mmCIF file of C-alpha atoms in Angstrom:
data_model
loop_
_atom_site.group_PDB
_atom_site.id
_atom_site.type_symbol
_atom_site.label_atom_id
_atom_site.label_comp_id
_atom_site.label_asym_id
_atom_site.label_seq_id
_atom_site.Cartn_x
_atom_site.Cartn_y
_atom_site.Cartn_z
ATOM 1 C CA UNK A 26 -15.811 -52.002 0.921
ATOM 2 C CA UNK A 27 -19.220 -51.625 -0.698
ATOM 3 C CA UNK A 28 -22.459 -50.559 0.957
ATOM 4 C CA UNK A 29 -23.747 -53.077 3.535
ATOM 5 C CA UNK A 30 -26.309 -55.638 2.422
ATOM 6 C CA UNK A 31 -29.964 -55.256 3.372
ATOM 7 C CA UNK A 32 -30.469 -56.231 6.997
ATOM 8 C CA UNK A 33 -26.854 -55.587 7.962
ATOM 9 C CA UNK A 34 -25.988 -52.812 10.378
ATOM 10 C CA UNK A 35 -23.670 -50.349 8.686
ATOM 11 C CA UNK A 36 -20.277 -49.942 10.385
ATOM 12 C CA UNK A 37 -19.866 -46.832 12.510
ATOM 13 C CA UNK A 38 -16.933 -44.424 12.284
ATOM 14 C CA UNK A 39 -16.289 -41.814 14.958
ATOM 15 C CA UNK A 40 -14.630 -38.627 13.738
ATOM 16 C CA UNK A 41 -13.169 -36.491 16.527
ATOM 17 C CA UNK A 42 -12.191 -32.990 15.494
ATOM 18 C CA UNK A 43 -11.444 -29.697 17.228
ATOM 19 C CA UNK A 44 -13.030 -26.338 16.707
ATOM 20 C CA UNK A 45 -11.145 -24.814 13.761
ATOM 21 C CA UNK A 46 -11.642 -25.032 10.037
ATOM 22 C CA UNK A 47 -8.207 -26.632 9.738
ATOM 23 C CA UNK A 48 -9.455 -29.656 11.667
ATOM 24 C CA UNK A 49 -13.069 -29.649 10.527
ATOM 25 C CA UNK A 50 -12.732 -29.348 6.740
ATOM 26 C CA UNK A 51 -10.662 -32.533 6.195
ATOM 27 C CA UNK A 52 -12.912 -34.295 8.705
ATOM 28 C CA UNK A 53 -15.905 -33.259 6.616
ATOM 29 C CA UNK A 54 -14.274 -34.642 3.467
ATOM 30 C CA UNK A 55 -13.735 -38.026 5.104
ATOM 31 C CA UNK A 56 -17.299 -38.046 6.455
ATOM 32 C CA UNK A 57 -18.703 -37.424 2.978
ATOM 33 C CA UNK A 58 -16.611 -40.236 1.496
ATOM 34 C CA UNK A 59 -17.528 -42.817 4.160
ATOM 35 C CA UNK A 60 -21.228 -41.999 4.000
ATOM 36 C CA UNK A 61 -21.035 -42.633 0.255
ATOM 37 C CA UNK A 62 -19.669 -46.084 1.077
ATOM 38 C CA UNK A 63 -22.650 -46.855 3.276
ATOM 39 C CA UNK A 64 -21.046 -46.209 6.651
ATOM 40 C CA UNK A 65 -22.592 -44.404 9.564
ATOM 41 C CA UNK A 66 -20.593 -41.400 10.756
ATOM 42 C CA UNK A 67 -20.640 -39.595 14.091
ATOM 43 C CA UNK A 68 -18.775 -36.341 14.670
ATOM 44 C CA UNK A 69 -17.462 -35.672 18.175
ATOM 45 C CA UNK A 70 -16.626 -31.976 18.652
ATOM 46 C CA UNK A 71 -17.211 -29.040 20.976
ATOM 47 C CA UNK A 72 -19.435 -25.959 20.718
ATOM 48 C CA UNK A 73 -16.780 -24.091 18.736
ATOM 49 C CA UNK A 74 -16.374 -26.957 16.312
ATOM 50 C CA UNK A 75 -20.128 -27.244 15.872
ATOM 51 C CA UNK A 76 -20.051 -23.810 14.239
ATOM 52 C CA UNK A 77 -18.007 -25.306 11.415
ATOM 53 C CA UNK A 78 -20.142 -28.412 11.116
ATOM 54 C CA UNK A 79 -22.824 -26.749 9.005
ATOM 55 C CA UNK A 80 -21.263 -28.145 5.835
ATOM 56 C CA UNK A 81 -21.343 -31.747 7.093
ATOM 57 C CA UNK A 82 -24.018 -33.927 5.480
ATOM 58 C CA UNK A 83 -27.271 -34.177 7.435
ATOM 59 C CA UNK A 84 -26.657 -37.907 7.864
ATOM 60 C CA UNK A 85 -23.715 -37.198 10.204
ATOM 61 C CA UNK A 86 -24.700 -37.521 13.866
ATOM 62 C CA UNK A 87 -23.073 -34.608 15.694
ATOM 63 C CA UNK A 88 -22.122 -35.335 19.308
ATOM 64 C CA UNK A 89 -21.158 -32.164 21.168
ATOM 65 C CA UNK A 90 -18.699 -32.702 24.015
ATOM 66 C CA UNK A 91 -17.165 -30.411 26.595
ATOM 67 C CA UNK A 92 -13.533 -29.725 25.782
ATOM 68 C CA UNK A 93 -10.880 -28.649 28.245
ATOM 69 C CA UNK A 94 -7.498 -27.038 27.766
ATOM 70 C CA UNK A 95 -4.699 -26.029 30.094
ATOM 71 C CA UNK A 96 -3.992 -23.030 27.865
ATOM 72 C CA UNK A 97 -6.896 -20.875 29.015
ATOM 73 C CA UNK A 98 -8.530 -19.837 32.278
ATOM 74 C CA UNK A 99 -7.329 -19.158 35.796
ATOM 75 C CA UNK A 100 -5.790 -21.523 38.300
ATOM 76 C CA UNK A 101 -9.146 -22.960 39.388
ATOM 77 C CA UNK A 102 -10.127 -23.670 35.803
ATOM 78 C CA UNK A 103 -6.756 -25.328 35.134
ATOM 79 C CA UNK A 104 -7.107 -27.549 38.218
ATOM 80 C CA UNK A 105 -10.502 -28.692 36.939
ATOM 81 C CA UNK A 106 -9.172 -29.679 33.508
ATOM 82 C CA UNK A 107 -8.045 -33.248 34.381
ATOM 83 C CA UNK A 108 -11.447 -34.000 35.896
ATOM 84 C CA UNK A 109 -13.262 -32.638 32.849
ATOM 85 C CA UNK A 110 -11.049 -34.726 30.569
ATOM 86 C CA UNK A 111 -11.643 -37.845 32.667
ATOM 87 C CA UNK A 112 -15.391 -37.221 32.615
ATOM 88 C CA UNK A 113 -15.302 -36.821 28.838
ATOM 89 C CA UNK A 114 -13.322 -40.033 28.366
ATOM 90 C CA UNK A 115 -15.663 -42.019 30.639
ATOM 91 C CA UNK A 116 -18.678 -40.625 28.786
ATOM 92 C CA UNK A 117 -17.173 -41.632 25.453
ATOM 93 C CA UNK A 118 -16.441 -45.138 26.742
ATOM 94 C CA UNK A 119 -20.066 -45.513 27.795
ATOM 95 C CA UNK A 120 -21.257 -44.513 24.320
ATOM 96 C CA UNK A 121 -18.729 -46.776 22.608
ATOM 97 C CA UNK A 122 -19.850 -49.781 24.673
ATOM 98 C CA UNK A 123 -23.444 -49.187 23.626
ATOM 99 C CA UNK A 124 -22.561 -48.955 19.945
ATOM 100 C CA UNK A 125 -19.053 -50.179 19.228
ATOM 101 C CA UNK A 126 -17.412 -48.129 16.465
ATOM 102 C CA UNK A 127 -15.379 -49.845 13.776
ATOM 103 C CA UNK A 128 -12.797 -47.053 13.888
ATOM 104 C CA UNK A 129 -12.102 -43.773 15.667
ATOM 105 C CA UNK A 130 -10.302 -41.075 13.669
ATOM 106 C CA UNK A 131 -8.842 -38.007 15.384
ATOM 107 C CA UNK A 132 -8.108 -34.819 13.464
ATOM 108 C CA UNK A 133 -6.600 -32.859 16.347
ATOM 109 C CA UNK A 134 -7.801 -30.208 18.757
ATOM 110 C CA UNK A 135 -8.760 -30.600 22.405
ATOM 111 C CA UNK A 136 -12.278 -31.962 21.669
ATOM 112 C CA UNK A 137 -10.644 -35.086 20.228
ATOM 113 C CA UNK A 138 -9.268 -36.148 23.623
ATOM 114 C CA UNK A 139 -12.411 -37.891 24.985
ATOM 115 C CA UNK A 140 -12.984 -40.045 21.884
ATOM 116 C CA UNK A 141 -9.315 -40.872 21.290
ATOM 117 C CA UNK A 142 -8.715 -41.553 24.992
ATOM 118 C CA UNK A 143 -11.692 -43.897 25.131
ATOM 119 C CA UNK A 144 -10.594 -45.689 21.950
ATOM 120 C CA UNK A 145 -7.113 -46.210 23.418
ATOM 121 C CA UNK A 146 -8.404 -47.596 26.732
ATOM 122 C CA UNK A 147 -10.895 -49.865 24.955
ATOM 123 C CA UNK A 148 -8.298 -50.970 22.363
ATOM 124 C CA UNK A 149 -10.518 -49.924 19.474
ATOM 125 C CA UNK A 150 -8.971 -49.396 16.041
ATOM 126 C CA UNK A 151 -7.862 -45.769 15.897
ATOM 127 C CA UNK A 152 -5.831 -43.406 13.785
ATOM 128 C CA UNK A 153 -4.979 -39.724 13.603
ATOM 129 C CA UNK A 154 -4.709 -37.310 10.709
ATOM 130 C CA UNK A 155 -2.209 -34.489 11.143
ATOM 131 C CA UNK A 156 -2.867 -31.649 8.749
ATOM 132 C CA UNK A 157 0.354 -29.703 9.379
ATOM 133 C CA UNK A 158 4.040 -30.361 8.942
ATOM 134 C CA UNK A 159 4.443 -30.313 12.730
ATOM 135 C CA UNK A 160 2.289 -32.361 15.118
ATOM 136 C CA UNK A 161 -0.343 -30.455 17.053
ATOM 137 C CA UNK A 162 -0.433 -30.718 20.851
ATOM 138 C CA UNK A 163 -3.181 -33.340 21.038
ATOM 139 C CA UNK A 164 -1.945 -35.442 18.122
ATOM 140 C CA UNK A 165 1.493 -35.417 19.749
ATOM 141 C CA UNK A 166 -0.057 -37.099 22.797
ATOM 142 C CA UNK A 167 -1.678 -39.854 20.747
ATOM 143 C CA UNK A 168 0.907 -40.339 17.981
ATOM 144 C CA UNK A 169 2.449 -43.389 19.693
ATOM 145 C CA UNK A 170 -0.943 -44.722 20.824
ATOM 146 C CA UNK A 171 -2.685 -45.213 17.483
ATOM 147 C CA UNK A 172 -2.674 -47.817 14.730
ATOM 148 C CA UNK A 173 -2.086 -45.394 11.876
ATOM 149 C CA UNK A 174 -0.874 -41.844 11.236
ATOM 150 C CA UNK A 175 -2.045 -40.004 8.135
ATOM 151 C CA UNK A 176 0.061 -36.975 7.199
ATOM 152 C CA UNK A 177 -1.460 -34.056 5.328
ATOM 153 C CA UNK A 178 1.831 -32.180 4.844
ATOM 154 C CA UNK A 179 4.852 -34.148 3.735
ATOM 155 C CA UNK A 180 7.231 -34.641 5.293
ATOM 156 C CA UNK A 181 5.694 -34.351 8.746
ATOM 157 C CA UNK A 182 8.013 -34.004 11.723
ATOM 158 C CA UNK A 183 7.313 -37.235 13.638
ATOM 159 C CA UNK A 184 9.052 -38.709 16.699
ATOM 160 C CA UNK A 185 11.922 -41.095 16.027
ATOM 161 C CA UNK A 186 10.656 -44.597 15.245
ATOM 162 C CA UNK A 187 7.163 -43.396 14.284
ATOM 163 C CA UNK A 188 6.123 -43.825 10.647
ATOM 164 C CA UNK A 189 3.376 -41.898 8.913
ATOM 165 C CA UNK A 190 1.561 -42.256 5.601
ATOM 166 C CA UNK A 191 1.618 -39.404 3.077
ATOM 167 C CA UNK A 192 -2.097 -38.976 2.336
ATOM 168 C CA UNK A 193 -2.273 -35.238 1.785
ATOM 169 C CA UNK A 194 -5.055 -33.118 3.217
ATOM 170 C CA UNK A 195 -8.566 -34.053 2.103
ATOM 171 C CA UNK A 196 -10.615 -31.190 0.746
ATOM 172 C CA UNK A 197 -14.365 -30.769 0.801
ATOM 173 C CA UNK A 198 -16.490 -31.827 -2.183
ATOM 174 C CA UNK A 199 -17.110 -28.134 -2.940
ATOM 175 C CA UNK A 200 -13.344 -27.746 -3.459
ATOM 176 C CA UNK A 201 -13.046 -30.913 -5.531
ATOM 177 C CA UNK A 202 -15.852 -29.627 -7.752
ATOM 178 C CA UNK A 203 -13.518 -26.739 -8.605
ATOM 179 C CA UNK A 204 -10.343 -28.833 -8.860
ATOM 180 C CA UNK A 205 -8.168 -27.693 -11.721
ATOM 181 C CA UNK A 206 -10.596 -24.937 -12.750
ATOM 182 C CA UNK A 207 -9.270 -23.059 -15.726
ATOM 183 C CA UNK A 208 -7.122 -20.125 -14.644
ATOM 184 C CA UNK A 209 -7.756 -16.762 -16.264
ATOM 185 C CA UNK A 210 -4.429 -14.992 -16.292
ATOM 186 C CA UNK A 211 -4.229 -11.356 -15.156
ATOM 187 C CA UNK A 212 -4.933 -8.833 -17.890
ATOM 188 C CA UNK A 213 -6.719 -5.667 -18.906
ATOM 189 C CA UNK A 214 -10.034 -6.686 -17.371
ATOM 190 C CA UNK A 215 -11.498 -7.107 -13.851
ATOM 191 C CA UNK A 216 -9.172 -9.169 -11.664
ATOM 192 C CA UNK A 217 -10.077 -10.831 -8.373
ATOM 193 C CA UNK A 218 -7.983 -11.067 -5.219
ATOM 194 C CA UNK A 219 -9.114 -13.383 -2.424
ATOM 195 C CA UNK A 220 -7.825 -12.524 1.060
ATOM 196 C CA UNK A 221 -8.330 -15.220 3.689
ATOM 197 C CA UNK A 222 -6.797 -15.346 7.145
ATOM 198 C CA UNK A 223 -7.868 -18.745 8.367
ATOM 199 C CA UNK A 224 -11.196 -19.632 9.926
ATOM 200 C CA UNK A 225 -11.150 -16.515 12.119
ATOM 201 C CA UNK A 226 -9.598 -14.006 9.746
ATOM 202 C CA UNK A 227 -6.343 -12.274 10.675
ATOM 203 C CA UNK A 228 -5.878 -8.763 12.005
ATOM 204 C CA UNK A 229 -2.481 -8.221 10.436
ATOM 205 C CA UNK A 230 -3.925 -8.992 7.007
ATOM 206 C CA UNK A 231 -6.687 -6.468 7.647
ATOM 207 C CA UNK A 232 -4.057 -3.899 8.634
ATOM 208 C CA UNK A 233 -1.620 -4.419 5.755
ATOM 209 C CA UNK A 234 -3.453 -5.853 2.745
ATOM 210 C CA UNK A 235 -5.958 -3.016 2.073
ATOM 211 C CA UNK A 236 -3.290 -0.258 1.928
ATOM 212 C CA UNK A 237 -1.040 -2.547 -0.121
ATOM 213 C CA UNK A 238 -3.818 -2.980 -2.694
ATOM 214 C CA UNK A 239 -4.437 0.768 -2.611
ATOM 215 C CA UNK A 240 -0.729 1.328 -3.329
ATOM 216 C CA UNK A 241 -0.861 -0.629 -6.599
ATOM 217 C CA UNK A 242 -0.316 1.267 -9.825
ATOM 218 C CA UNK A 243 -3.600 2.904 -10.846
ATOM 219 C CA UNK A 244 -3.941 0.840 -14.028
ATOM 220 C CA UNK A 245 -3.978 -2.332 -11.902
ATOM 221 C CA UNK A 246 -5.833 -0.987 -8.887
ATOM 222 C CA UNK A 247 -8.767 0.186 -11.010
ATOM 223 C CA UNK A 248 -9.262 -3.374 -12.284
ATOM 224 C CA UNK A 249 -9.045 -5.134 -8.931
ATOM 225 C CA UNK A 250 -12.008 -6.476 -6.987
ATOM 226 C CA UNK A 251 -11.358 -7.931 -3.547
ATOM 227 C CA UNK A 252 -12.988 -10.604 -1.378
ATOM 228 C CA UNK A 253 -11.554 -10.036 2.105
ATOM 229 C CA UNK A 254 -12.195 -12.172 5.164
ATOM 230 C CA UNK A 255 -11.849 -10.134 8.369
ATOM 231 C CA UNK A 256 -12.506 -10.528 12.056
ATOM 232 C CA UNK A 257 -15.846 -9.186 13.257
ATOM 233 C CA UNK A 258 -14.170 -6.369 15.174
ATOM 234 C CA UNK A 259 -12.272 -5.294 12.038
ATOM 235 C CA UNK A 260 -15.123 -5.683 9.554
ATOM 236 C CA UNK A 261 -16.429 -2.106 9.448
ATOM 237 C CA UNK A 262 -13.072 -0.363 9.305
ATOM 238 C CA UNK A 263 -11.755 -2.642 6.562
ATOM 239 C CA UNK A 264 -14.897 -2.227 4.470
ATOM 240 C CA UNK A 265 -14.794 1.552 5.002
ATOM 241 C CA UNK A 266 -11.126 1.739 3.987
ATOM 242 C CA UNK A 267 -11.787 -0.027 0.696
ATOM 243 C CA UNK A 268 -14.820 2.186 0.066
ATOM 244 C CA UNK A 269 -12.878 5.382 0.794
ATOM 245 C CA UNK A 270 -10.133 4.255 -1.603
ATOM 246 C CA UNK A 271 -12.630 3.457 -4.332
ATOM 247 C CA UNK A 272 -11.733 -0.242 -4.354
ATOM 248 C CA UNK A 273 -14.475 -2.750 -5.160
ATOM 249 C CA UNK A 274 -14.428 -5.041 -2.106
ATOM 250 C CA UNK A 275 -16.687 -7.582 -0.419
ATOM 251 C CA UNK A 276 -15.645 -7.838 3.237
ATOM 252 C CA UNK A 277 -17.139 -10.600 5.388
ATOM 253 C CA UNK A 278 -16.214 -12.472 8.561
ATOM 254 C CA UNK A 279 -16.595 -15.841 6.847
ATOM 255 C CA UNK A 280 -17.154 -16.822 3.232
ATOM 256 C CA UNK A 281 -19.312 -19.905 2.748
ATOM 257 C CA UNK A 282 -18.360 -20.003 -0.950
ATOM 258 C CA UNK A 283 -14.558 -19.852 -0.714
ATOM 259 C CA UNK A 284 -14.061 -22.567 -3.396
ATOM 260 C CA UNK A 285 -16.055 -20.510 -5.893
ATOM 261 C CA UNK A 286 -14.268 -17.280 -5.025
ATOM 262 C CA UNK A 287 -10.884 -18.996 -5.164
ATOM 263 C CA UNK A 288 -11.584 -20.504 -8.575
ATOM 264 C CA UNK A 289 -12.421 -17.015 -9.878
ATOM 265 C CA UNK A 290 -9.352 -15.359 -8.316
ATOM 266 C CA UNK A 291 -6.216 -14.302 -10.134
ATOM 267 C CA UNK A 292 -4.385 -14.213 -6.794
ATOM 268 C CA UNK A 293 -4.938 -15.565 -3.267
ATOM 269 C CA UNK A 294 -3.416 -13.830 -0.239
ATOM 270 C CA UNK A 295 -3.647 -16.143 2.727
ATOM 271 C CA UNK A 296 -2.313 -17.574 5.927
ATOM 272 C CA UNK A 297 -0.741 -20.971 5.283
ATOM 273 C CA UNK A 298 -2.994 -23.155 7.359
ATOM 274 C CA UNK A 299 -3.114 -26.720 6.102
ATOM 275 C CA UNK A 300 -6.636 -26.517 4.678
ATOM 276 C CA UNK A 301 -5.932 -23.234 2.898
ATOM 277 C CA UNK A 302 -2.780 -24.666 1.320
ATOM 278 C CA UNK A 303 -4.697 -27.781 0.240
ATOM 279 C CA UNK A 304 -7.518 -25.741 -1.302
ATOM 280 C CA UNK A 305 -5.097 -23.449 -3.140
ATOM 281 C CA UNK A 306 -3.163 -26.392 -4.587
ATOM 282 C CA UNK A 307 -6.187 -28.498 -5.581
ATOM 283 C CA UNK A 308 -7.924 -25.570 -7.323
ATOM 284 C CA UNK A 309 -4.578 -24.285 -8.600
ATOM 285 C CA UNK A 310 -4.028 -20.585 -7.933
ATOM 286 C CA UNK A 311 -1.010 -18.287 -7.457
ATOM 287 C CA UNK A 312 -0.711 -17.231 -3.840
ATOM 288 C CA UNK A 313 1.096 -14.989 -1.419
ATOM 289 C CA UNK A 314 1.349 -16.822 1.889
ATOM 290 C CA UNK A 315 1.895 -15.152 5.268
ATOM 291 C CA UNK A 316 2.498 -17.877 7.907
ATOM 292 C CA UNK A 317 1.043 -17.216 11.346
ATOM 293 C CA UNK A 318 4.123 -16.435 13.436
ATOM 294 C CA UNK A 319 2.674 -17.842 16.680
ATOM 295 C CA UNK A 320 1.649 -21.183 15.170
ATOM 296 C CA UNK A 321 2.824 -24.154 17.228
ATOM 297 C CA UNK A 322 6.261 -25.251 16.060
ATOM 298 C CA UNK A 323 6.058 -22.662 13.246
ATOM 299 C CA UNK A 324 3.988 -25.246 11.400
ATOM 300 C CA UNK A 325 2.494 -22.724 8.958
ATOM 301 C CA UNK A 326 5.933 -22.049 7.523
ATOM 302 C CA UNK A 327 6.355 -25.805 7.076
ATOM 303 C CA UNK A 328 2.947 -25.945 5.386
ATOM 304 C CA UNK A 329 3.887 -23.189 2.938
ATOM 305 C CA UNK A 330 7.273 -24.581 1.994
ATOM 306 C CA UNK A 331 6.017 -27.102 -0.559
ATOM 307 C CA UNK A 332 4.072 -24.551 -2.607
ATOM 308 C CA UNK A 333 6.948 -22.078 -2.418
ATOM 309 C CA UNK A 334 9.535 -24.657 -3.490
ATOM 310 C CA UNK A 335 7.259 -25.686 -6.372
ATOM 311 C CA UNK A 336 7.253 -22.091 -7.649
ATOM 312 C CA UNK A 337 3.524 -21.741 -6.938
ATOM 313 C CA UNK A 338 3.618 -19.271 -4.054
ATOM 314 C CA UNK A 339 5.469 -16.318 -2.583
ATOM 315 C CA UNK A 340 6.102 -16.448 1.164
ATOM 316 C CA UNK A 341 6.342 -13.361 3.343
ATOM 317 C CA UNK A 342 7.192 -13.943 7.017
ATOM 318 C CA UNK A 343 4.841 -12.085 9.314
ATOM 319 C CA UNK A 344 7.788 -10.143 10.756
ATOM 320 C CA UNK A 345 8.484 -8.756 7.283
ATOM 321 C CA UNK A 346 4.896 -8.022 6.264
ATOM 322 C CA UNK A 347 4.756 -4.324 5.352
ATOM 323 C CA UNK A 348 2.659 -2.344 2.899
ATOM 324 C CA UNK A 349 5.286 -1.508 0.259
ATOM 325 C CA UNK A 350 6.861 -5.005 -0.094
ATOM 326 C CA UNK A 351 3.419 -6.637 -0.220
ATOM 327 C CA UNK A 352 2.210 -4.193 -2.870
ATOM 328 C CA UNK A 353 5.333 -4.997 -4.887
ATOM 329 C CA UNK A 354 4.621 -8.741 -4.767
ATOM 330 C CA UNK A 355 0.949 -8.278 -5.681
ATOM 331 C CA UNK A 356 1.961 -6.128 -8.656
ATOM 332 C CA UNK A 357 4.531 -8.749 -9.644
ATOM 333 C CA UNK A 358 1.835 -11.408 -9.992
ATOM 334 C CA UNK A 359 -0.883 -9.249 -11.555
ATOM 335 C CA UNK A 360 1.401 -7.620 -14.116
ATOM 336 C CA UNK A 361 2.949 -10.833 -15.466
ATOM 337 C CA UNK A 362 0.232 -13.105 -16.890
ATOM 338 C CA UNK A 363 2.618 -15.783 -18.109
ATOM 339 C CA UNK A 364 4.387 -16.066 -14.751
ATOM 340 C CA UNK A 365 1.042 -16.088 -12.930
ATOM 341 C CA UNK A 366 -0.175 -18.916 -15.162
ATOM 342 C CA UNK A 367 2.985 -20.901 -14.424
ATOM 343 C CA UNK A 368 2.372 -20.388 -10.689
ATOM 344 C CA UNK A 369 -1.182 -21.706 -11.071
ATOM 345 C CA UNK A 370 0.071 -24.763 -12.943
ATOM 346 C CA UNK A 371 2.770 -25.364 -10.323
ATOM 347 C CA UNK A 372 0.140 -25.237 -7.568
ATOM 348 C CA UNK A 373 -1.883 -27.887 -9.378
ATOM 349 C CA UNK A 374 1.189 -30.082 -9.714
ATOM 350 C CA UNK A 375 1.728 -29.872 -5.960
ATOM 351 C CA UNK A 376 -1.882 -30.673 -5.021
ATOM 352 C CA UNK A 377 -3.265 -34.055 -3.986
ATOM 353 C CA UNK A 378 -6.886 -34.138 -5.133
ATOM 354 C CA UNK A 379 -6.946 -37.856 -4.262
ATOM 355 C CA UNK A 380 -6.101 -37.208 -0.600
ATOM 356 C CA UNK A 381 -9.559 -38.315 0.527
ATOM 357 C CA UNK A 382 -9.192 -41.610 -1.369
ATOM 358 C CA UNK A 383 -5.826 -42.198 0.296
ATOM 359 C CA UNK A 384 -7.349 -41.544 3.710
ATOM 360 C CA UNK A 385 -10.314 -43.806 2.982
ATOM 361 C CA UNK A 386 -7.883 -46.590 2.054
ATOM 362 C CA UNK A 387 -6.255 -46.272 5.486
ATOM 363 C CA UNK A 388 -9.658 -46.317 7.191
ATOM 364 C CA UNK A 389 -10.705 -49.496 5.400
ATOM 365 C CA UNK A 390 -7.377 -51.144 6.154
ATOM 366 C CA UNK A 391 -7.528 -50.393 9.888
ATOM 367 C CA UNK A 392 -11.255 -50.703 10.603
ATOM 368 C CA UNK A 393 -12.671 -53.617 12.561
ATOM 369 C CA UNK A 394 -15.278 -54.788 10.023
#
């Protein structure tokens, strides 16, 4: 579909996404692509999600909704959840009647419930995108109530009789700009390690990674510079540890330039959230992946499996994450430039830089325009 003709009202797409980078980053990629096609885009999210909406184009209308979850709060709060959900759905239906969207796309997370519930009741075209190899709680509710299911990790564990489309996980334009960036193999010069623990950082990475880097042979350690994402409560101690050990490190709670830092890295140490795996594979970097043990359905292990099987990544279960074994794996990558280069190339072979185009094709096929 091309841009609408002069005088025509551009079709409207509602993107509903929850408050984590894993949901918001692929939603942002789709928003950018549909705006470029002349569509109007509205993002429905909660206050937490709005914090990750800063990268969305200014043309995206951000609608902040109240989300509700049974997972948090006391008994009174839990009893109020159904009423809050109903209120959110009714509010979304009112907005949809005033300006009927051509399609509603849910990316998961509790803030998607009002928009997806309203779309279901009003029989509007609707689809979900599941980033992980295992359906999230909210997507599991809607998987049999939508017109299309886009799968970011393939294969995705879907209910019997339900068919999904292997689209891959869309990445932001800032990641695509770095797609396939030339990899500088480890050597006798400054080497970069990027440590990312998901949108909120990860305490176990802050506990184990710094001493593991410190334990590297001196000839490697002296060349290493680190970009380390840490939780706010861990920030000072992690930064102080690196400083005390004489390691060049930039420690922040959130990096706004992760694509740039990743493209400059010789090694990425990361959780295996869907967006992180997509970024690593599209840019093409060797990685050590530590799946979050408490992830629903152990979906981070499922996410990591493709890169590991391709020979692009090393996986360390959280239960086995200790200083000495991690240091050994870091040394393994940074001391073998040829093997590291092969890992980078394998990551690129696994990536789907056209994931956004595949998702756009589904949108255009399902939309009521």
